[in-house]
Amino acid sequence: MECLVRLIGVLLISNEDCDQRYEYLSPQIINSPVFGVEAYWREFAHLGAIGWTRDDGSIYWGCGGSLIWENFVLTAAHCVFNSDFKNSLPTVVRFGDLNLYNDTDDQFVQQYSIVKIIRHPEHRFIAKYHDIALLKLEKNIELHGTVVPACLWDDEEVRFTTLESAGWGTTGFGESQTPTLLKVALHPIDKSVCDRHYRAGDRGLKQGLKDYQLCAGDATMNTCQGDSGGPLEIKLLHTIYITPFIVAVTSFGSLCGKASPGVYTKVAPYIPWIRSVLEGQGEDAPDGNFTALLAKVTALAAVNCTLPKQFQPLLTKGLAEEHLCFGSDIFLVPEACEQSLGGGVQSTFLVDRAKHTVYALNLLGRDCGFGEPAIGVKISSHAQWLSQILLKNKRRSVESVLFYDADLELGDHCGLPDGTIGMCTDIRRCPKVQYDLNIQKAVTFCSTGTIVCCPFHNVLNATEGAGSELDTCSSLFRFADEQNHLSYAERDIKKRFPHVVKIQWILHHGLIKSCIGTLITQSVVVSSANCLSRIGNKTAELILDWETKSPQMSIEKIIIHPRYDASTLRNDIGLVKIGGTIESKSGTIPTCVWRNQTHTPLFLQQVRLSGNGIYQAGGMLK
């Protein structure tokens, strides 16, 4: 996304800071959509009132505009001319004011003269096309919480269900202008529907509506005369702060306040032009990327899981049982959180201590499931394959009579087939159950195919190997947690996720690539087959931390699920065997694997890496 601002004072304000700008300057909370109500102070810190100076020195405020650069305002091209005044051109822009006609809130008002007007070269006053312009101010604004440039939405796809507009326009047909800034929630309307209201051949619309024009409206409210040039925007989340992104500029409509939609000029198609104007005026409009995010996601039922169009060809048969759909209704600052292949989607239980259980691996999605669902692959769906790899000596008989209780965990009391009570134990610690399986007698399994209900007097005292680590991870994590005297919230991000590692390799031209992995035993890491398969015959290393001199370990073997299908991303899971073991004193500790195939945690956390380190994103399932 584009944020066209520069270094002001000691703060770096560029397109890299769109996710942080309102954190430093204008902290806010998320508000529910509203319409036809007064805006609150600093909510539209980028919005300016555009005025014409009368002969008596008073000012008529007739349009709105959005500050997108320290000395440039984005508005509608038709706003730069008003024949009702001797001087038909606008003269001033006023920021940081809610009520334009009294001075009760003028403490932080900033007002500047307009020194240059630049309409889009294809705009014509007799038509309603290319209705966009830039106003250059006499000098740079003073950066403050009440006056802050907005960001520009640079994706022509508008995927939001609700947008917001604001202005000092009239409050209805035949009504007077509002002295106080009002905001309204509007919904994007499909072009085919909007074409019924605005037909080809209508005044100023010889060719009908164009793709760069957006329709939006509400059953009772709309933008009105005087709101022209103002923003149609979306407020996006970053950590606990929200950042406004200008999606479109208010252009025209029919009767305001009625059910007919208004028409807005999308910003995205004009960003190259905006950039060229700024550079032509001696400004430096940089490119950049966003940082990462810390938040929550939620699990979604498959019926509520609507994938973005670009991912639908990968899942032509829809979601399978192995898939997890997760996300949040809140949209994020674009690129603030990017899916990391193989990254864990985990649950965290905070009672007397923190306990992590990795539930799924990242498969596909964008913005980490915020605003649109993302997809993961459930580890529990591949428990049998994991057992085959990690427990090669386990005895099996497909004809044995098996009783399965998914709610039982290691160490729980359980009911044996003969009606007596036993304990859920690693199968290798119970030779009686191994024998019963061989002779095809009834046995009871607890949470997974490696945990069985064993008579108390048949439980052996010791186990070893990967299976033992998988089964005892809860106690391992408890021990490690007890060594940490800080509460879960007080720990740094690495200590909250001591099981997250990075698998790294170098391409022939020197570019470093990586996957996220989750340590599930002291010598085994789980990740996505999609990412691991990209390593090929290159030498990969395991990185235990994200500092410059992070500890590294050699990789002995990479095992891709035998039924992994790259075309459909089915069975997207793989294992990495480490050349050695990772000791707990390194600070990297195995996590638990969620084995319950019938139940899903309500809240999950998604873990990803960026160039700056490890981040988490969390939420609910859909």
XYZ file of C-alpha atoms in Angstrom:
622
model
C 0.000 0.000 0.000
C 1.155 3.543 -0.623
C 1.843 6.200 1.965
C 3.332 9.250 0.368
C 5.031 11.120 3.196
C 8.608 11.958 4.159
C 10.850 12.567 7.125
C 9.301 15.154 9.422
C 11.191 16.190 12.543
C 12.638 13.089 14.178
C 9.958 10.662 13.007
C 10.383 8.647 9.840
C 7.076 9.055 8.028
C 7.175 7.108 4.762
C 5.119 4.390 3.187
C 6.850 1.995 5.576
C 5.104 3.592 8.542
C 1.450 3.520 7.491
C 0.930 0.812 10.099
C 2.582 2.934 12.808
C 1.728 6.543 11.995
C -1.391 6.712 14.125
C 0.367 4.764 16.882
C 2.852 7.602 17.314
C 0.587 10.517 16.594
C -3.072 9.689 16.987
C -3.847 6.582 19.072
C -7.443 5.468 18.683
C -9.717 2.549 19.358
C -11.788 0.587 16.871
C -15.339 1.888 16.535
C -18.381 0.161 15.152
C -19.646 1.521 11.811
C -22.008 4.439 12.203
C -23.771 6.800 9.846
C -24.933 10.353 9.965
C -23.217 11.077 13.293
C -20.599 13.542 14.412
C -16.979 12.520 13.982
C -14.794 12.593 17.054
C -11.611 14.585 17.525
C -8.584 13.254 15.585
C -10.677 10.540 13.879
C -10.212 12.185 10.466
C -6.863 13.864 11.075
C -6.125 13.758 7.329
C -9.364 15.467 6.265
C -9.252 19.115 5.265
C -12.002 21.592 4.390
C -11.386 23.356 1.072
C -12.521 26.993 0.991
C -13.142 29.953 -1.324
C -12.392 33.451 -0.002
C -15.244 35.933 -0.447
C -14.793 39.650 -1.095
C -15.491 40.413 2.560
C -12.735 38.063 3.685
C -15.069 35.318 4.937
C -14.600 31.812 3.630
C -17.087 29.449 2.008
C -16.217 25.817 2.706
C -17.436 23.891 -0.324
C -15.390 20.689 -0.659
C -13.238 18.274 1.253
C -9.807 16.819 0.617
C -7.373 14.331 2.137
C -3.822 15.138 3.198
C -1.607 12.492 1.578
C 1.748 14.295 1.734
C 3.068 16.968 4.040
C 2.078 19.673 1.563
C -0.326 17.972 -0.886
C -4.074 17.359 -0.645
C -6.022 14.846 -2.738
C -9.486 15.972 -3.837
C -11.975 15.820 -6.721
C -11.093 17.672 -9.916
C -14.526 19.313 -10.144
C -13.800 20.920 -6.743
C -11.143 23.232 -8.170
C -13.629 25.550 -9.887
C -16.699 27.350 -8.530
C -18.319 29.953 -10.789
C -20.322 31.412 -7.890
C -17.243 33.342 -6.774
C -15.311 36.133 -8.408
C -12.195 34.096 -7.764
C -13.475 30.751 -8.988
C -10.480 28.834 -7.666
C -10.245 27.549 -4.057
C -7.828 29.470 -1.874
C -7.342 27.673 1.459
C -7.433 24.275 3.166
C -8.203 23.935 6.883
C -7.187 20.905 8.999
C -7.788 19.794 12.566
C -11.229 21.404 12.903
C -14.549 19.712 13.632
C -16.825 22.751 13.698
C -15.912 25.219 10.960
C -18.085 28.036 12.281
C -16.988 28.462 15.890
C -13.641 28.548 17.648
C -14.330 26.156 20.529
C -12.164 23.424 18.985
C -9.552 25.568 17.234
C -6.632 24.794 19.552
C -4.793 22.673 16.982
C -6.270 24.025 13.737
C -3.879 24.500 10.815
C -4.907 26.518 7.751
C -2.834 26.927 4.599
C -3.120 28.768 1.308
C -3.275 26.803 -1.935
C -0.413 27.728 -4.267
C -0.928 25.236 -7.080
C -3.849 23.201 -8.481
C -3.122 20.114 -10.574
C -6.089 18.380 -12.206
C -5.738 14.988 -13.839
C -4.838 15.698 -17.486
C -7.805 13.704 -18.805
C -10.413 15.435 -16.654
C -12.961 17.654 -18.391
C -15.494 19.785 -16.521
C -18.256 18.745 -18.939
C -17.751 15.075 -18.004
C -17.592 13.041 -14.792
C -14.524 11.000 -15.653
C -11.039 11.162 -14.070
C -12.461 13.319 -11.297
C -9.290 13.649 -9.233
C -6.854 16.475 -8.479
C -3.996 17.530 -6.188
C -3.653 20.805 -4.301
C -0.216 22.040 -3.311
C -0.066 23.974 -0.048
C 2.063 27.036 0.647
C 4.249 25.073 3.078
C 4.471 21.778 4.918
C 1.919 21.040 7.618
C 3.031 20.687 11.229
C 2.738 17.023 12.075
C 0.412 16.563 15.050
C -2.176 14.096 16.312
C -4.889 16.267 14.792
C -3.196 16.654 11.383
C -1.675 13.468 9.945
C -1.434 12.288 6.314
C -3.511 9.254 5.363
C -2.392 6.223 3.368
C -3.580 5.273 -0.114
C -5.176 1.922 -0.914
C -3.270 0.739 -4.008
C -5.212 -2.449 -4.807
C -7.945 -2.029 -7.414
C -9.845 -4.808 -5.690
C -12.013 -3.354 -2.927
C -12.735 -6.311 -0.639
C -14.331 -4.442 2.252
C -18.038 -4.716 3.009
C -18.247 -1.350 4.766
C -16.441 1.911 4.035
C -16.638 5.304 5.681
C -16.934 8.829 4.375
C -16.970 12.201 6.116
C -17.537 15.837 5.303
C -19.230 19.155 6.020
C -21.778 18.835 3.209
C -25.531 19.293 3.266
C -27.523 16.920 5.466
C -30.132 16.102 2.836
C -31.873 17.316 -0.285
C -32.646 21.004 0.117
C -30.978 21.118 3.536
C -28.177 23.408 4.680
C -24.550 22.409 5.238
C -23.565 20.934 8.572
C -21.177 23.119 10.568
C -19.809 20.009 12.305
C -17.939 17.182 10.596
C -20.254 14.191 10.060
C -19.362 10.636 9.072
C -21.402 7.981 7.327
C -20.930 4.224 6.822
C -21.454 3.126 3.216
C -21.456 -0.235 1.473
C -19.810 -0.879 -1.922
C -22.381 -1.625 -4.611
C -21.758 -3.878 -7.588
C -21.294 -2.024 -10.866
C -24.124 -3.956 -12.524
C -26.513 -2.615 -9.877
C -25.104 0.900 -10.046
C -25.492 0.956 -13.837
C -29.278 1.007 -13.270
C -28.934 4.380 -11.545
C -26.306 5.899 -13.853
C -26.739 4.923 -17.491
C -24.564 5.575 -20.522
C -25.716 8.795 -22.112
C -26.631 10.488 -18.861
C -25.276 14.003 -18.453
C -21.501 13.779 -18.101
C -21.570 9.980 -18.531
C -21.473 9.516 -22.285
C -19.785 6.109 -21.897
C -21.474 5.090 -18.659
C -19.578 4.265 -15.484
C -15.941 3.173 -15.805
C -14.026 0.502 -13.893
C -12.061 3.170 -12.020
C -15.319 4.472 -10.543
C -16.797 2.900 -7.419
C -20.406 2.985 -6.245
C -21.281 3.007 -2.555
C -24.391 3.818 -0.588
C -26.721 3.119 2.286
C -30.466 2.638 2.559
C -30.897 5.968 4.358
C -27.685 8.002 4.027
C -25.181 9.093 1.437
C -22.631 11.806 0.777
C -24.138 15.141 -0.266
C -23.278 18.453 -1.889
C -20.272 19.891 -0.078
C -18.783 16.465 0.641
C -17.180 16.268 -2.805
C -13.452 15.601 -2.809
C -13.569 14.002 0.623
C -12.406 10.455 1.302
C -14.149 7.129 1.012
C -11.911 5.166 3.331
C -11.320 2.070 5.406
C -9.711 2.014 8.821
C -7.355 -0.937 9.139
C -5.961 -2.536 12.265
C -2.323 -2.689 13.273
C -1.677 -3.979 16.814
C -4.152 -1.895 18.874
C -4.109 1.073 16.507
C -6.063 1.839 13.372
C -4.849 3.565 10.215
C -7.082 5.230 7.581
C -6.578 4.188 3.963
C -8.150 6.314 1.233
C -9.949 3.955 -1.151
C -11.690 6.564 -3.294
C -12.531 10.260 -3.631
C -16.140 11.487 -3.429
C -17.177 12.456 -6.970
C -20.926 12.778 -7.655
C -24.385 11.375 -6.971
C -28.070 11.999 -7.509
C -30.373 13.092 -4.667
C -28.337 12.908 -1.475
C -29.723 11.210 1.602
C -31.797 8.863 -0.563
C -31.333 5.215 -1.458
C -29.493 5.919 -4.707
C -25.720 5.259 -4.453
C -22.996 7.826 -4.824
C -20.084 7.520 -7.230
C -16.446 7.724 -6.133
C -13.159 7.827 -8.030
C -10.889 4.947 -7.000
C -7.431 6.009 -5.881
C -5.481 2.883 -6.890
C -5.507 3.461 -10.694
C -4.170 6.999 -10.168
C -1.258 6.292 -7.837
C 1.302 6.351 -10.711
C -0.050 9.783 -11.709
C 0.011 11.010 -8.091
C 3.598 9.834 -7.733
C 4.623 11.532 -10.993
C 3.065 14.828 -9.857
C 4.863 14.727 -6.511
C 8.176 13.900 -8.136
C 7.595 16.639 -10.697
C 7.175 19.080 -7.805
C 10.502 18.006 -6.326
C 9.109 15.563 -3.761
C 10.545 12.110 -3.112
C 7.794 9.456 -3.023
C 9.505 6.266 -1.806
C 8.467 2.648 -2.044
C 8.556 0.350 0.965
C 7.137 -2.559 2.903
C 5.194 -2.949 6.108
C 6.263 -4.514 9.349
C 4.517 -7.441 10.991
C 1.716 -7.803 13.451
C 0.653 -9.211 16.788
C -3.056 -10.082 17.096
C -5.625 -12.906 17.206
C -7.603 -15.042 14.733
C -10.623 -17.345 15.161
C -11.609 -20.735 13.753
C -14.437 -20.677 11.206
C -16.880 -23.379 10.211
C -16.336 -24.538 6.633
C -19.749 -23.177 5.625
C -18.543 -19.666 6.567
C -15.212 -20.031 4.818
C -15.125 -17.998 1.606
C -11.671 -18.112 0.025
C -10.289 -15.200 -2.002
C -10.597 -15.844 -5.721
C -6.869 -16.280 -6.303
C -6.769 -19.334 -4.007
C -9.917 -21.086 -5.224
C -8.165 -22.871 -8.154
C -5.897 -24.614 -5.614
C -8.901 -26.117 -3.831
C -11.148 -27.060 -6.731
C -12.900 -29.716 -4.637
C -13.424 -27.383 -1.710
C -12.133 -27.863 1.804
C -11.251 -31.353 2.991
C -11.409 -32.733 6.525
C -7.688 -32.027 6.939
C -8.180 -28.297 6.383
C -8.605 -25.649 9.057
C -10.323 -22.398 8.125
C -9.435 -19.495 10.408
C -9.629 -15.730 10.411
C -11.057 -12.541 11.857
C -13.664 -10.086 10.587
C -11.299 -7.158 11.157
C -9.164 -6.047 8.205
C -5.486 -5.261 8.703
C -3.105 -2.715 7.315
C -2.082 -4.464 4.055
C 1.052 -6.591 4.300
C 1.169 -6.052 8.061
C 0.867 -9.813 8.421
C 1.821 -12.231 5.661
C 1.277 -15.984 5.708
C 4.479 -17.903 6.432
C 4.414 -21.379 4.917
C 4.722 -24.015 7.593
C 4.165 -21.580 10.437
C 2.231 -22.993 13.353
C -1.384 -22.243 14.176
C -1.509 -23.022 17.860
C -3.599 -22.821 20.997
C -2.250 -21.349 24.207
C -3.764 -22.156 27.588
C -3.076 -19.662 30.351
C -4.225 -20.960 33.728
C -1.390 -21.295 36.229
C 1.156 -21.551 33.412
C 1.397 -21.195 29.656
C 0.894 -24.378 27.626
C 1.246 -24.360 23.846
C -0.182 -26.961 21.487
C 0.442 -26.702 17.753
C -2.836 -27.475 16.001
C -2.230 -26.764 12.307
C 0.298 -25.444 9.786
C -0.150 -22.401 7.545
C -1.263 -23.397 4.064
C -2.530 -20.339 2.198
C -4.260 -17.000 2.653
C -3.414 -13.329 2.825
C -3.175 -10.903 5.736
C -3.039 -13.915 8.100
C -6.780 -14.476 7.822
C -7.815 -10.957 8.825
C -10.780 -9.697 6.802
C -10.722 -12.883 4.704
C -10.325 -16.500 5.860
C -6.978 -18.300 5.643
C -6.420 -22.065 5.451
C -4.218 -24.371 7.474
C -3.644 -28.122 7.461
C -4.554 -29.931 10.691
C -1.713 -31.939 12.190
C -4.172 -34.328 13.849
C -5.371 -35.433 10.400
C -1.886 -36.833 9.797
C -1.306 -38.378 13.201
C -1.051 -41.872 11.706
C 1.662 -40.809 9.260
C 3.557 -39.045 12.042
C 3.384 -42.239 14.124
C 4.725 -44.304 11.223
C 7.715 -41.985 10.904
C 8.436 -41.402 14.577
C 7.359 -44.794 16.003
C 8.617 -47.287 13.451
C 8.687 -50.199 15.917
C 5.098 -49.799 17.023
C 3.068 -52.984 16.546
C -0.240 -52.754 14.749
C -3.084 -55.020 13.821
C -5.854 -53.644 11.691
C -8.165 -56.437 12.793
C -7.928 -55.722 16.504
C -11.035 -54.472 18.276
C -10.273 -50.833 19.124
C -12.092 -48.442 21.456
C -11.175 -44.768 20.983
C -11.761 -41.947 23.468
C -10.426 -38.664 22.044
C -11.113 -36.725 25.237
C -8.558 -38.693 27.267
C -4.963 -37.491 27.512
C -1.690 -38.919 28.748
C -1.910 -39.748 32.461
C -5.737 -39.700 32.634
C -7.637 -42.578 34.208
C -9.455 -44.617 31.589
C -11.855 -47.532 31.228
C -10.487 -50.891 30.026
C -12.566 -53.210 27.804
C -13.129 -55.568 30.744
C -14.662 -52.755 32.815
C -11.684 -52.107 35.113
C -9.767 -48.817 35.413
C -6.336 -48.095 33.910
C -4.148 -45.146 32.966
C -3.530 -43.529 29.570
C 0.077 -44.462 28.752
C 2.525 -44.602 25.857
C 1.952 -47.979 24.177
C 5.641 -48.846 24.602
C 5.205 -48.652 28.357
C 2.394 -51.216 28.243
C 3.545 -54.640 26.954
C 0.125 -56.145 27.779
C -1.645 -53.905 25.262
C 1.038 -54.663 22.671
C 0.368 -58.356 23.238
C -3.410 -57.867 23.089
C -3.058 -56.109 19.748
C -0.994 -58.990 18.355
C -3.614 -61.566 19.352
C -6.438 -59.254 18.217
C -7.996 -58.671 21.608
C -9.986 -55.541 22.460
C -7.943 -52.539 23.537
C -8.775 -48.915 24.374
C -6.880 -46.012 22.827
C -6.844 -42.599 24.475
C -6.149 -39.359 22.573
C -4.031 -40.827 19.741
C -2.777 -44.034 18.206
C 0.249 -44.006 20.516
C -1.581 -43.554 23.849
C -3.432 -46.587 25.202
C -5.405 -47.444 28.302
C -3.086 -49.704 30.305
C -3.826 -51.620 33.552
C -1.945 -49.904 36.372
C 0.167 -52.962 37.229
C 1.286 -53.326 33.590
C 2.729 -49.807 33.169
C 6.501 -49.830 32.728
C 8.556 -47.087 34.351
C 10.573 -45.723 31.414
C 10.264 -44.815 27.742
C 12.638 -43.343 25.223
C 12.681 -41.861 21.743
C 10.504 -39.437 19.812
C 7.216 -41.043 20.809
C 8.023 -40.554 24.467
C 8.766 -36.879 23.856
C 5.485 -36.399 22.030
C 3.583 -38.004 24.881
C 5.360 -36.176 27.699
C 5.651 -32.739 26.111
C 3.127 -31.261 28.524
C 5.328 -32.030 31.520
C 8.434 -30.884 29.624
C 6.836 -27.537 28.873
C 5.638 -27.235 32.471
C 9.179 -27.739 33.753
C 10.610 -25.165 31.353
C 7.819 -22.740 32.202
C 8.490 -23.047 35.920
C 12.100 -21.974 35.310
C 10.848 -18.674 33.935
C 9.893 -16.262 36.702
C 8.184 -13.789 34.372
C 4.477 -14.018 33.607
C 3.487 -15.034 30.087
C 2.591 -11.445 29.133
C 5.910 -10.091 30.467
C 8.113 -12.375 28.384
C 9.631 -11.329 25.108
C 8.163 -12.838 21.969
C 10.843 -15.538 21.602
C 10.254 -16.866 25.118
C 6.527 -17.043 24.433
C 7.240 -19.276 21.444
C 10.375 -21.255 22.340
C 9.421 -24.022 19.886
C 9.520 -21.866 16.726
C 12.589 -22.319 14.528
C 13.662 -21.287 11.036
C 14.755 -23.625 8.233
C 17.076 -21.674 5.948
C 18.830 -22.319 2.652
C 20.650 -20.240 0.039
C 19.791 -20.094 -3.676
C 22.495 -20.157 -6.343
C 22.446 -16.352 -6.721
C 22.890 -15.801 -2.983
C 19.263 -15.079 -2.038
C 18.370 -16.527 1.380
C 15.041 -18.370 1.641
C 13.409 -19.828 4.732
C 10.449 -21.703 6.203
C 9.020 -21.552 9.687
C 9.194 -24.812 11.602
C 7.792 -26.067 14.896
C 9.965 -28.211 17.160
C 7.861 -31.189 18.334
C 10.685 -33.308 19.773
C 14.297 -32.507 20.559
C 15.305 -33.792 17.138
C 12.215 -33.375 14.908
C 10.630 -30.261 13.374
C 7.280 -30.142 11.567
C 6.618 -27.705 8.724
C 4.687 -27.497 5.462
C 5.545 -29.765 2.549
C 4.897 -26.827 0.228
C 7.823 -24.938 1.719
C 10.152 -27.861 2.457
C 9.823 -29.191 -1.089
C 11.412 -25.967 -2.366
C 14.720 -26.809 -0.723
C 15.410 -29.591 -3.243
C 19.050 -30.717 -3.156
C 20.295 -27.513 -1.547
C 21.961 -27.591 1.862
C 19.623 -26.309 4.560
C 20.292 -25.410 8.169
C 18.111 -25.062 11.234
C 18.259 -21.623 12.874
C 17.305 -21.575 16.552
C 16.987 -17.802 16.902
C 16.784 -14.680 14.746
C 19.771 -12.708 15.855
C 22.806 -12.176 13.614
C 24.793 -14.922 15.352
C 21.951 -17.352 15.985
C 22.833 -20.976 16.817
C 22.588 -23.296 13.796
C 22.163 -27.049 13.482
C 22.596 -29.363 10.532
C 19.623 -31.103 8.958
C 19.938 -34.858 8.579
C 16.834 -35.570 6.524
C 13.682 -33.950 5.152
C 10.601 -36.178 4.903
C 7.666 -35.027 2.784
C 4.264 -36.661 3.291
C 4.037 -39.378 0.600
C 0.601 -38.192 -0.527
C 1.446 -34.504 -0.719
C -0.086 -32.985 -3.872
C 1.482 -29.687 -4.905
C -1.364 -28.902 -7.312
C -4.069 -29.079 -4.644
C -1.940 -28.586 -1.488
C -3.454 -31.726 0.045
C -1.442 -33.431 2.818
C 0.753 -30.343 3.063
C 2.965 -31.511 5.909
C 6.581 -32.574 6.265
C 9.198 -33.392 8.897
C 12.773 -32.269 9.366
C 15.137 -34.600 11.217
C 17.934 -32.709 12.933
C 21.508 -33.967 13.066
C 21.612 -34.169 16.858
C 19.321 -33.015 19.642
C 18.374 -29.545 20.844
C 18.971 -29.148 24.559
C 16.447 -27.176 26.608
C 19.203 -24.881 27.915
C 19.395 -23.399 24.405
C 16.000 -21.809 25.069
C 14.385 -23.774 22.223
C 11.873 -26.251 23.668
C 9.513 -28.704 21.891
C 5.817 -27.899 21.867
C 2.901 -30.298 22.150
C 1.028 -31.666 19.145
C -2.767 -31.390 19.197
C -4.030 -34.926 18.644
C -7.765 -34.631 19.181
C -9.349 -35.139 15.764
C -12.896 -34.371 16.877
C -12.423 -31.096 18.762
C -10.901 -27.777 17.706
C -9.583 -25.032 20.026
C -11.783 -21.929 19.965
C -8.904 -19.436 19.988
C -5.668 -19.980 18.100
C -2.456 -18.059 17.531
C -0.597 -17.959 14.244
C 3.173 -17.603 14.259
C 5.219 -15.996 11.489
C 8.665 -14.566 10.896
C 9.780 -11.370 9.232
C 13.087 -9.688 8.697
C 12.693 -8.187 12.155
C 12.098 -11.469 14.004
C 9.190 -13.531 15.231
C 5.608 -12.346 15.402
C 2.313 -13.913 16.343
C -1.148 -13.394 14.989
C -4.101 -14.901 16.735
C -7.883 -15.196 16.662
C -10.883 -17.467 16.264
C -11.778 -20.312 13.958
C -14.461 -19.870 11.274
